[in-house]
PDB file of C-alpha atoms and ligand atoms in Angstrom:
ATOM      1  CA  MET A 174    -204.889-147.924 -19.372  1.00 80.00           C
ATOM      2  CA  LYS A 175    -207.844-148.083 -17.207  1.00 91.00           C
ATOM      3  CA  THR A 176    -208.834-144.907 -15.379  1.00 95.00           C
ATOM      4  CA  PRO A 177    -211.364-144.655 -12.192  1.00 96.00           C
ATOM      5  CA  HIS A 178    -213.728-142.708 -14.632  1.00 98.00           C
ATOM      6  CA  VAL A 179    -217.408-143.226 -15.165  1.00 98.00           C
ATOM      7  CA  PHE A 180    -219.084-141.773 -18.117  1.00 98.00           C
ATOM      8  CA  LEU A 181    -222.732-142.523 -18.920  1.00 99.00           C
ATOM      9  CA  MET A 182    -224.031-142.935 -22.469  1.00 99.00           C
ATOM     10  CA  CYS A 183    -227.283-143.393 -24.451  1.00 99.00           C
ATOM     11  CA  PRO A 184    -227.130-145.529 -27.487  1.00 98.00           C
ATOM     12  CA  PRO A 185    -228.420-143.848 -30.690  1.00 98.00           C
ATOM     13  CA  GLU A 186    -231.371-145.892 -31.452  1.00 98.00           C
ATOM     14  CA  TYR A 187    -233.483-142.995 -32.072  1.00 98.00           C
ATOM     15  CA  PHE A 188    -230.900-140.791 -32.809  1.00 98.00           C
ATOM     16  CA  ASP A 189    -231.884-138.215 -35.628  1.00 98.00           C
ATOM     17  CA  VAL A 190    -232.106-134.646 -36.644  1.00 98.00           C
ATOM     18  CA  SER A 191    -235.622-134.185 -36.641  1.00 98.00           C
ATOM     19  CA  TYR A 192    -235.711-130.259 -35.439  1.00 98.00           C
ATOM     20  CA  ILE A 193    -233.366-127.203 -35.615  1.00 98.00           C
ATOM     21  CA  ILE A 194    -232.315-125.813 -32.591  1.00 98.00           C
ATOM     22  CA  ASN A 195    -228.672-124.978 -33.245  1.00 98.00           C
ATOM     23  CA  PRO A 196    -226.945-123.722 -36.525  1.00 98.00           C
ATOM     24  CA  TRP A 197    -225.080-127.403 -37.312  1.00 98.00           C
ATOM     25  CA  MET A 198    -228.500-128.735 -37.483  1.00 98.00           C
ATOM     26  CA  HIS A 199    -229.562-126.622 -40.536  1.00 98.00           C
ATOM     27  CA  GLY A 200    -229.755-128.630 -43.574  1.00 98.00           C
ATOM     28  CA  ASN A 201    -229.466-131.936 -41.987  1.00 98.00           C
ATOM     29  CA  VAL A 202    -232.965-132.939 -40.847  1.00 98.00           C
ATOM     30  CA  ARG A 203    -233.586-136.393 -41.938  1.00 97.00           C
ATOM     31  CA  LYS A 204    -230.090-136.501 -43.256  1.00 97.00           C
ATOM     32  CA  ILE A 205    -228.685-139.221 -40.605  1.00 98.00           C
ATOM     33  CA  ASP A 206    -226.930-142.317 -41.897  1.00 98.00           C
ATOM     34  CA  ASN A 207    -228.156-144.354 -38.941  1.00 98.00           C
ATOM     35  CA  ALA A 208    -225.784-147.345 -39.721  1.00 98.00           C
ATOM     36  CA  LEU A 209    -222.934-145.040 -39.514  1.00 98.00           C
ATOM     37  CA  ALA A 210    -224.321-143.013 -36.446  1.00 98.00           C
ATOM     38  CA  LYS A 211    -224.484-146.380 -34.783  1.00 98.00           C
ATOM     39  CA  GLN A 212    -220.867-147.480 -35.947  1.00 98.00           C
ATOM     40  CA  GLN A 213    -219.244-144.083 -34.795  1.00 99.00           C
ATOM     41  CA  TRP A 214    -221.068-144.268 -31.314  1.00 99.00           C
ATOM     42  CA  ARG A 215    -219.900-147.895 -30.955  1.00 98.00           C
ATOM     43  CA  ALA A 216    -216.316-146.876 -31.661  1.00 98.00           C
ATOM     44  CA  LEU A 217    -216.525-144.019 -29.266  1.00 98.00           C
ATOM     45  CA  TYR A 218    -217.790-146.547 -26.640  1.00 98.00           C
ATOM     46  CA  ASP A 219    -215.166-149.179 -27.404  1.00 98.00           C
ATOM     47  CA  ILE A 220    -212.613-146.397 -26.827  1.00 98.00           C
ATOM     48  CA  LEU A 221    -213.798-145.463 -23.511  1.00 98.00           C
ATOM     49  CA  THR A 222    -214.412-148.942 -22.118  1.00 98.00           C
ATOM     50  CA  ASP A 223    -210.666-149.095 -22.644  1.00 97.00           C
ATOM     51  CA  HIS A 224    -209.713-146.303 -20.469  1.00 98.00           C
ATOM     52  CA  ALA A 225    -213.010-145.998 -17.864  1.00 98.00           C
ATOM     53  CA  THR A 226    -216.126-147.406 -16.948  1.00 98.00           C
ATOM     54  CA  VAL A 227    -219.316-146.715 -19.212  1.00 98.00           C
ATOM     55  CA  ARG A 228    -222.776-146.882 -17.869  1.00 98.00           C
ATOM     56  CA  LEU A 229    -225.890-146.767 -20.058  1.00 98.00           C
ATOM     57  CA  VAL A 230    -229.322-145.011 -20.239  1.00 98.00           C
ATOM     58  CA  HIS A 231    -232.229-146.569 -22.170  1.00 98.00           C
ATOM     59  CA  PRO A 232    -232.759-144.187 -25.506  1.00 98.00           C
ATOM     60  CA  GLN A 233    -236.551-143.030 -25.482  1.00 98.00           C
ATOM     61  CA  PRO A 234    -238.533-142.758 -28.759  1.00 97.00           C
ATOM     62  CA  GLY A 235    -239.306-139.086 -29.544  1.00 97.00           C
ATOM     63  CA  SER A 236    -236.124-137.663 -27.996  1.00 98.00           C
ATOM     64  CA  PRO A 237    -233.622-137.996 -31.015  1.00 98.00           C
ATOM     65  CA  ASP A 238    -231.026-135.871 -28.790  1.00 98.00           C
ATOM     66  CA  MET A 239    -231.027-138.008 -25.714  1.00 98.00           C
ATOM     67  CA  VAL A 240    -227.812-139.581 -27.084  1.00 98.00           C
ATOM     68  CA  PHE A 241    -225.919-136.435 -25.851  1.00 99.00           C
ATOM     69  CA  THR A 242    -226.050-137.073 -22.530  1.00 99.00           C
ATOM     70  CA  ALA A 243    -223.939-134.241 -21.382  1.00 99.00           C
ATOM     71  CA  ASN A 244    -226.996-132.533 -21.245  1.00 98.00           C
ATOM     72  CA  ALA A 245    -228.782-134.684 -18.665  1.00 98.00           C
ATOM     73  CA  GLY A 246    -227.778-132.697 -15.882  1.00 98.00           C
ATOM     74  CA  LEU A 247    -224.607-131.896 -13.491  1.00 98.00           C
ATOM     75  CA  VAL A 248    -223.475-134.359 -11.105  1.00 98.00           C
ATOM     76  CA  ARG A 249    -221.437-133.673  -7.894  1.00 98.00           C
ATOM     77  CA  GLY A 250    -220.826-136.736  -5.582  1.00 98.00           C
ATOM     78  CA  ARG A 251    -224.288-138.358  -4.967  1.00 98.00           C
ATOM     79  CA  ARG A 252    -226.151-135.342  -6.148  1.00 98.00           C
ATOM     80  CA  PHE A 253    -227.765-134.868  -9.742  1.00 98.00           C
ATOM     81  CA  LEU A 254    -229.316-131.711 -10.826  1.00 98.00           C
ATOM     82  CA  VAL A 255    -231.507-132.145 -13.611  1.00 98.00           C
ATOM     83  CA  SER A 256    -231.512-129.741 -16.531  1.00 98.00           C
ATOM     84  CA  ARG A 257    -234.002-127.534 -17.676  1.00 98.00           C
ATOM     85  CA  PHE A 258    -234.070-127.529 -21.539  1.00 98.00           C
ATOM     86  CA  ARG A 259    -234.351-124.312 -23.207  1.00 98.00           C
ATOM     87  CA  TYR A 260    -236.171-125.529 -26.139  1.00 98.00           C
ATOM     88  CA  PRO A 261    -239.448-127.879 -25.607  1.00 98.00           C
ATOM     89  CA  GLU A 262    -237.971-130.686 -28.021  1.00 98.00           C
ATOM     90  CA  ARG A 263    -235.688-131.635 -25.592  1.00 98.00           C
ATOM     91  CA  GLN A 264    -237.536-131.170 -22.359  1.00 98.00           C
ATOM     92  CA  TYR A 265    -239.225-134.799 -22.812  1.00 98.00           C
ATOM     93  CA  GLU A 266    -235.744-136.131 -21.853  1.00 98.00           C
ATOM     94  CA  GLU A 267    -235.670-134.450 -18.266  1.00 98.00           C
ATOM     95  CA  PRO A 268    -237.831-137.067 -16.668  1.00 98.00           C
ATOM     96  CA  TYR A 269    -235.857-140.103 -18.057  1.00 98.00           C
ATOM     97  CA  PHE A 270    -232.756-138.799 -16.907  1.00 98.00           C
ATOM     98  CA  ALA A 271    -233.848-137.786 -13.544  1.00 98.00           C
ATOM     99  CA  ASP A 272    -235.507-141.645 -13.262  1.00 98.00           C
ATOM    100  CA  TRP A 273    -232.238-142.924 -13.941  1.00 98.00           C
ATOM    101  CA  PHE A 274    -230.234-141.134 -11.361  1.00 98.00           C
ATOM    102  CA  LEU A 275    -233.161-141.394  -8.931  1.00 98.00           C
ATOM    103  CA  ASP A 276    -233.299-145.242  -9.380  1.00 98.00           C
ATOM    104  CA  ARG A 277    -229.553-145.210  -8.511  1.00 98.00           C
ATOM    105  CA  GLY A 278    -230.013-143.701  -5.284  1.00 98.00           C
ATOM    106  CA  TYR A 279    -228.798-140.083  -6.061  1.00 98.00           C
ATOM    107  CA  GLU A 280    -230.322-137.170  -4.565  1.00 98.00           C
ATOM    108  CA  VAL A 281    -231.954-135.543  -7.555  1.00 98.00           C
ATOM    109  CA  MET A 282    -232.698-131.947  -7.620  1.00 98.00           C
ATOM    110  CA  LEU A 283    -234.545-129.611 -10.018  1.00 98.00           C
ATOM    111  CA  MET A 284    -234.097-126.067 -11.584  1.00 98.00           C
ATOM    112  CA  PRO A 285    -236.740-123.507 -10.658  1.00 97.00           C
ATOM    113  CA  ARG A 286    -239.187-123.447 -13.485  1.00 92.00           C
ATOM    114  CA  ASP A 287    -237.921-120.774 -15.841  1.00 94.00           C
ATOM    115  CA  VAL A 288    -234.626-120.975 -15.415  1.00 98.00           C
ATOM    116  CA  PRO A 289    -232.804-123.083 -18.503  1.00 98.00           C
ATOM    117  CA  PHE A 290    -229.702-124.783 -17.532  1.00 98.00           C
ATOM    118  CA  GLU A 291    -228.145-127.432 -19.815  1.00 98.00           C
ATOM    119  CA  GLY A 292    -226.167-129.588 -17.582  1.00 98.00           C
ATOM    120  CA  ALA A 293    -222.557-130.778 -18.163  1.00 98.00           C
ATOM    121  CA  GLY A 294    -223.141-129.035 -21.781  1.00 98.00           C
ATOM    122  CA  ASP A 295    -222.651-125.675 -20.112  1.00 99.00           C
ATOM    123  CA  ALA A 296    -221.014-126.572 -16.842  1.00 98.00           C
ATOM    124  CA  LEU A 297    -217.724-128.093 -16.170  1.00 98.00           C
ATOM    125  CA  PHE A 298    -215.520-128.685 -13.382  1.00 98.00           C
ATOM    126  CA  ASP A 299    -211.826-127.473 -13.415  1.00 98.00           C
ATOM    127  CA  ARG A 300    -209.543-130.528 -12.968  1.00 97.00           C
ATOM    128  CA  ALA A 301    -207.090-128.529 -10.515  1.00 97.00           C
ATOM    129  CA  GLU A 302    -208.822-125.924  -8.800  1.00 97.00           C
ATOM    130  CA  LYS A 303    -212.213-126.203  -6.788  1.00 97.00           C
ATOM    131  CA  ARG A 304    -214.389-124.094  -9.505  1.00 98.00           C
ATOM    132  CA  LEU A 305    -217.103-124.991 -11.909  1.00 98.00           C
ATOM    133  CA  TRP A 306    -216.878-123.127 -15.294  1.00 98.00           C
ATOM    134  CA  PHE A 307    -220.241-122.149 -16.269  1.00 98.00           C
ATOM    135  CA  ALA A 308    -221.606-120.593 -19.575  1.00 98.00           C
ATOM    136  CA  TYR A 309    -224.388-118.753 -20.338  1.00 98.00           C
ATOM    137  CA  GLY A 310    -225.651-116.901 -23.372  1.00 98.00           C
ATOM    138  CA  HIS A 311    -227.375-119.526 -25.946  1.00 98.00           C
ATOM    139  CA  ARG A 312    -228.910-122.315 -23.837  1.00 98.00           C
ATOM    140  CA  SER A 313    -228.363-121.753 -19.978  1.00 98.00           C
ATOM    141  CA  VAL A 314    -229.217-118.177 -18.338  1.00 98.00           C
ATOM    142  CA  LEU A 315    -226.743-116.514 -16.053  1.00 98.00           C
ATOM    143  CA  ALA A 316    -229.504-116.794 -13.248  1.00 98.00           C
ATOM    144  CA  ALA A 317    -229.119-120.621 -13.185  1.00 98.00           C
ATOM    145  CA  ARG A 318    -225.785-119.797 -11.382  1.00 98.00           C
ATOM    146  CA  GLU A 319    -227.398-119.465  -7.914  1.00 97.00           C
ATOM    147  CA  ALA A 320    -229.369-122.563  -8.152  1.00 97.00           C
ATOM    148  CA  ILE A 321    -226.143-124.412  -9.029  1.00 98.00           C
ATOM    149  CA  GLU A 322    -224.313-122.924  -6.397  1.00 98.00           C
ATOM    150  CA  SER A 323    -227.016-123.515  -3.900  1.00 97.00           C
ATOM    151  CA  ARG A 324    -227.964-126.977  -4.739  1.00 98.00           C
ATOM    152  CA  LEU A 325    -224.494-128.401  -5.562  1.00 97.00           C
ATOM    153  CA  GLY A 326    -222.531-126.382  -3.453  1.00 96.00           C
ATOM    154  CA  ALA A 327    -220.113-125.303  -6.463  1.00 95.00           C
ATOM    155  CA  ARG A 328    -218.204-122.205  -6.894  1.00 97.00           C
ATOM    156  CA  VAL A 329    -219.257-120.704 -10.086  1.00 98.00           C
ATOM    157  CA  VAL A 330    -217.139-119.049 -12.451  1.00 98.00           C
ATOM    158  CA  PRO A 331    -219.571-117.746 -15.268  1.00 98.00           C
ATOM    159  CA  LEU A 332    -218.347-117.043 -18.895  1.00 99.00           C
ATOM    160  CA  LYS A 333    -220.632-115.729 -21.532  1.00 98.00           C
ATOM    161  CA  LEU A 334    -220.702-117.223 -24.972  1.00 98.00           C
ATOM    162  CA  THR A 335    -221.081-115.160 -28.171  1.00 98.00           C
ATOM    163  CA  ASP A 336    -220.843-117.357 -31.255  1.00 98.00           C
ATOM    164  CA  GLN A 337    -224.163-119.104 -32.144  1.00 98.00           C
ATOM    165  CA  ARG A 338    -221.810-122.339 -33.506  1.00 98.00           C
ATOM    166  CA  PHE A 339    -220.477-122.670 -29.986  1.00 98.00           C
ATOM    167  CA  TYR A 340    -223.716-122.578 -28.085  1.00 98.00           C
ATOM    168  CA  HIS A 341    -222.821-124.968 -25.183  1.00 98.00           C
ATOM    169  CA  LEU A 342    -219.566-124.408 -23.029  1.00 98.00           C
ATOM    170  CA  ASP A 343    -218.287-128.056 -23.835  1.00 98.00           C
ATOM    171  CA  THR A 344    -218.288-127.047 -27.598  1.00 98.00           C
ATOM    172  CA  CYS A 345    -215.594-124.590 -27.074  1.00 98.00           C
ATOM    173  CA  PHE A 346    -214.034-125.083 -23.676  1.00 99.00           C
ATOM    174  CA  CYS A 347    -212.342-128.275 -22.064  1.00 98.00           C
ATOM    175  CA  PRO A 348    -210.758-128.922 -18.318  1.00 98.00           C
ATOM    176  CA  LEU A 349    -208.137-131.056 -18.445  1.00 98.00           C
ATOM    177  CA  ASP A 350    -205.908-132.701 -15.579  1.00 97.00           C
ATOM    178  CA  GLY A 351    -203.479-130.523 -14.103  1.00 97.00           C
ATOM    179  CA  GLY A 352    -205.407-127.351 -14.696  1.00 97.00           C
ATOM    180  CA  HIS A 353    -205.109-127.391 -18.287  1.00 98.00           C
ATOM    181  CA  VAL A 354    -207.513-125.992 -20.438  1.00 98.00           C
ATOM    182  CA  LEU A 355    -208.459-126.302 -24.072  1.00 98.00           C
ATOM    183  CA  TYR A 356    -210.317-123.361 -25.429  1.00 98.00           C
ATOM    184  CA  TYR A 357    -211.476-121.417 -28.452  1.00 98.00           C
ATOM    185  CA  PRO A 358    -211.279-117.821 -27.462  1.00 98.00           C
ATOM    186  CA  ALA A 359    -213.346-116.256 -30.038  1.00 98.00           C
ATOM    187  CA  ALA A 360    -216.460-118.093 -28.690  1.00 98.00           C
ATOM    188  CA  PHE A 361    -216.399-115.925 -25.872  1.00 98.00           C
ATOM    189  CA  ASP A 362    -217.065-112.312 -24.926  1.00 98.00           C
ATOM    190  CA  ALA A 363    -213.976-110.190 -24.013  1.00 98.00           C
ATOM    191  CA  ALA A 364    -214.547-110.013 -20.277  1.00 98.00           C
ATOM    192  CA  SER A 365    -215.006-113.972 -20.337  1.00 98.00           C
ATOM    193  CA  ARG A 366    -211.475-114.338 -22.109  1.00 98.00           C
ATOM    194  CA  ALA A 367    -209.957-112.250 -19.586  1.00 98.00           C
ATOM    195  CA  THR A 368    -211.274-114.203 -16.795  1.00 98.00           C
ATOM    196  CA  ILE A 369    -209.804-117.352 -18.277  1.00 98.00           C
ATOM    197  CA  GLU A 370    -206.780-115.582 -18.794  1.00 98.00           C
ATOM    198  CA  LYS A 371    -206.464-114.543 -15.196  1.00 98.00           C
ATOM    199  CA  LEU A 372    -207.484-117.635 -13.611  1.00 98.00           C
ATOM    200  CA  VAL A 373    -205.583-119.997 -16.124  1.00 98.00           C
ATOM    201  CA  ALA A 374    -201.670-119.737 -16.051  1.00 98.00           C
ATOM    202  CA  ALA A 375    -200.656-119.094 -19.653  1.00 98.00           C
ATOM    203  CA  ASP A 376    -198.564-122.302 -20.117  1.00 96.00           C
ATOM    204  CA  ARG A 377    -201.621-124.336 -18.924  1.00 98.00           C
ATOM    205  CA  ARG A 378    -204.058-122.646 -21.393  1.00 98.00           C
ATOM    206  CA  ILE A 379    -204.092-124.137 -24.759  1.00 98.00           C
ATOM    207  CA  ALA A 380    -206.065-121.914 -27.270  1.00 98.00           C
ATOM    208  CA  VAL A 381    -207.273-123.721 -30.360  1.00 98.00           C
ATOM    209  CA  GLY A 382    -207.738-122.334 -33.948  1.00 98.00           C
ATOM    210  CA  GLU A 383    -210.795-122.253 -36.020  1.00 98.00           C
ATOM    211  CA  GLU A 384    -210.236-125.306 -37.878  1.00 98.00           C
ATOM    212  CA  ASP A 385    -209.798-127.383 -34.788  1.00 98.00           C
ATOM    213  CA  ALA A 386    -212.678-125.542 -33.124  1.00 98.00           C
ATOM    214  CA  LEU A 387    -215.041-126.250 -36.018  1.00 98.00           C
ATOM    215  CA  ALA A 388    -213.948-129.951 -36.080  1.00 98.00           C
ATOM    216  CA  PHE A 389    -215.272-129.758 -32.406  1.00 98.00           C
ATOM    217  CA  ALA A 390    -211.793-130.656 -30.912  1.00 98.00           C
ATOM    218  CA  CYS A 391    -212.655-128.838 -27.612  1.00 98.00           C
ATOM    219  CA  ASN A 392    -215.420-131.403 -27.238  1.00 98.00           C
ATOM    220  CA  ALA A 393    -213.088-133.556 -25.966  1.00 98.00           C
ATOM    221  CA  VAL A 394    -213.720-136.603 -23.639  1.00 98.00           C
ATOM    222  CA  ALA A 395    -210.703-136.767 -21.058  1.00 97.00           C
ATOM    223  CA  ALA A 396    -210.047-140.121 -19.252  1.00 95.00           C
ATOM    224  CA  GLY A 397    -206.391-139.250 -17.550  1.00 92.00           C
ATOM    225  CA  ARG A 398    -204.119-138.382 -20.057  1.00 96.00           C
ATOM    226  CA  THR A 399    -205.924-139.905 -22.897  1.00 98.00           C
ATOM    227  CA  ILE A 400    -208.038-137.309 -24.938  1.00 98.00           C
ATOM    228  CA  VAL A 401    -210.942-138.408 -27.378  1.00 98.00           C
ATOM    229  CA  VAL A 402    -211.937-136.205 -29.939  1.00 98.00           C
ATOM    230  CA  ASN A 403    -213.870-136.307 -33.324  1.00 98.00           C
ATOM    231  CA  ARG A 404    -210.948-134.809 -35.237  1.00 98.00           C
ATOM    232  CA  ALA A 405    -207.997-132.643 -34.731  1.00 98.00           C
ATOM    233  CA  THR A 406    -204.867-130.917 -36.561  1.00 98.00           C
ATOM    234  CA  THR A 407    -201.554-131.989 -35.950  1.00 98.00           C
ATOM    235  CA  ALA A 408    -200.800-128.492 -34.175  1.00 98.00           C
ATOM    236  CA  PHE A 409    -203.657-129.626 -31.773  1.00 98.00           C
ATOM    237  CA  VAL A 410    -202.027-133.241 -31.194  1.00 98.00           C
ATOM    238  CA  ASP A 411    -198.519-131.856 -30.778  1.00 98.00           C
ATOM    239  CA  ALA A 412    -199.786-129.091 -28.427  1.00 98.00           C
ATOM    240  CA  LEU A 413    -201.337-131.610 -26.290  1.00 98.00           C
ATOM    241  CA  GLY A 414    -198.571-134.315 -26.666  1.00 98.00           C
ATOM    242  CA  ARG A 415    -196.046-131.624 -25.061  1.00 97.00           C
ATOM    243  CA  ARG A 416    -198.148-131.331 -22.346  1.00 97.00           C
ATOM    244  CA  GLY A 417    -198.216-135.170 -21.789  1.00 97.00           C
ATOM    245  CA  PHE A 418    -201.754-135.828 -23.369  1.00 98.00           C
ATOM    246  CA  GLU A 419    -202.464-138.376 -25.961  1.00 98.00           C
ATOM    247  CA  VAL A 420    -205.149-137.597 -28.592  1.00 98.00           C
ATOM    248  CA  VAL A 421    -207.013-140.389 -29.897  1.00 98.00           C
ATOM    249  CA  GLN A 422    -209.279-139.351 -33.006  1.00 98.00           C
ATOM    250  CA  THR A 423    -212.478-141.039 -33.904  1.00 98.00           C
ATOM    251  CA  PRO A 424    -214.985-139.811 -36.454  1.00 98.00           C
ATOM    252  CA  LEU A 425    -218.403-138.657 -35.396  1.00 98.00           C
ATOM    253  CA  SER A 426    -219.480-137.096 -38.518  1.00 98.00           C
ATOM    254  CA  GLU A 427    -223.484-137.973 -38.135  1.00 98.00           C
ATOM    255  CA  PHE A 428    -223.193-136.329 -34.381  1.00 98.00           C
ATOM    256  CA  MET A 429    -221.697-133.476 -36.061  1.00 98.00           C
ATOM    257  CA  LYS A 430    -224.848-132.808 -37.997  1.00 98.00           C
ATOM    258  CA  ALA A 431    -226.952-132.496 -34.830  1.00 98.00           C
ATOM    259  CA  GLY A 432    -224.182-130.036 -33.520  1.00 98.00           C
ATOM    260  CA  GLY A 433    -222.408-132.606 -31.060  1.00 98.00           C
ATOM    261  CA  SER A 434    -219.141-134.932 -30.751  1.00 98.00           C
ATOM    262  CA  ALA A 435    -217.315-136.766 -28.349  1.00 98.00           C
ATOM    263  CA  LYS A 436    -217.640-135.274 -25.179  1.00 98.00           C
ATOM    264  CA  CYS A 437    -221.746-134.449 -25.504  1.00 98.00           C
ATOM    265  CA  LEU A 438    -222.028-138.034 -26.190  1.00 99.00           C
ATOM    266  CA  THR A 439    -221.022-138.574 -22.592  1.00 99.00           C
ATOM    267  CA  LEU A 440    -221.619-137.586 -18.803  1.00 99.00           C
ATOM    268  CA  ARG A 441    -219.019-137.719 -16.504  1.00 98.00           C
ATOM    269  CA  LEU A 442    -220.234-139.628 -13.145  1.00 98.00           C
ATOM    270  CA  ASP A 443    -217.386-139.679 -11.040  1.00 98.00           C
ATOM    271  CA  GLU A 444    -217.347-136.131  -9.960  1.00 96.00           C
ATOM    272  CA  ALA A 445    -216.210-135.563  -6.558  1.00 88.00           C
TER     273      ALA A 445
HETATM  274  N1  LIG B  25    -228.746-131.121 -30.895  1.00 55.78           N
HETATM  275  C1  LIG B  25    -228.229-131.221 -29.560  1.00 55.78           C
HETATM  276  C2  LIG B  25    -229.019-129.744 -29.295  1.00 55.78           C
HETATM  277  O1  LIG B  25    -228.877-128.772 -30.028  1.00 55.78           O
HETATM  278  C3  LIG B  25    -227.041-131.521 -29.369  1.00 55.78           C
HETATM  279  C4  LIG B  25    -226.365-131.372 -28.218  1.00 55.78           C
HETATM  280  C5  LIG B  25    -224.927-131.187 -28.234  1.00 55.78           C
HETATM  281  N2  LIG B  25    -224.605-131.401 -26.814  1.00 55.78           N
HETATM  282  C6  LIG B  25    -223.398-130.500 -26.214  1.00 55.78           C
HETATM  283  N3  LIG B  25    -223.223-130.797 -24.565  1.00 55.78           N
HETATM  284  N4  LIG B  25    -222.956-129.653 -26.578  1.00 55.78           N
HETATM  285  O2  LIG B  25    -229.194-129.553 -28.147  1.00 55.78           O
END
């Protein structure tokens, strides 16, 4: 079923692992099977176009991680807050994403110069409450909170990430329709786990186990009741099924080598 959702994706023309900025990339420099990456990206694109509208941004040579559009920035209505990447390797992407939004009439806003913030990789709107889940600790910094609040008028709930393998919020946390939240508790510090447990009712929290977490099952693209992931256990599929969600699995092994999966490859544009 087609939903009104709109996602931004970037074709994997220049996708590669050419530097190491997260633990998943170790041992994978120049180990991408390009034909397979293109095929996997295309399969994800095809699934998403069945359920939503997908728009594209031109890939740029020299920016092998640009395929992970989740990190472009954060959209709210017609405003776009451009990411300020922590590592220089990805800072080249910033002007390209800014231009894409400028050309389409968005009000484009910048982060202060020395305040890293990696967009919808680290900031996810709740789907039931007026709140923005925001994580810091690896890529974005806590000080980004102020700029996000003042520029986008969002109510921010900060969460601290503590496991290097789950370096962006969208690798271990995913808000779903109806106020459900998928998350891997061990990726957060105790105070952040307590915050999640306080704000999300027990029957809405879906804590995933390590096997699913390491297969990036939390890195899910939600299009209505359809949840698209790289791979998931039957326990995960059943837990979501009981809550009325259908899980679609599509292998994204080549992107896992760069530390990304389904959700990282998309940026949701219809954020009210
Ligand atoms: N290699 C990329 C990086 O380390 C992967 C980004 C994945 N994106 C995400 N939203 N988790 O920056």
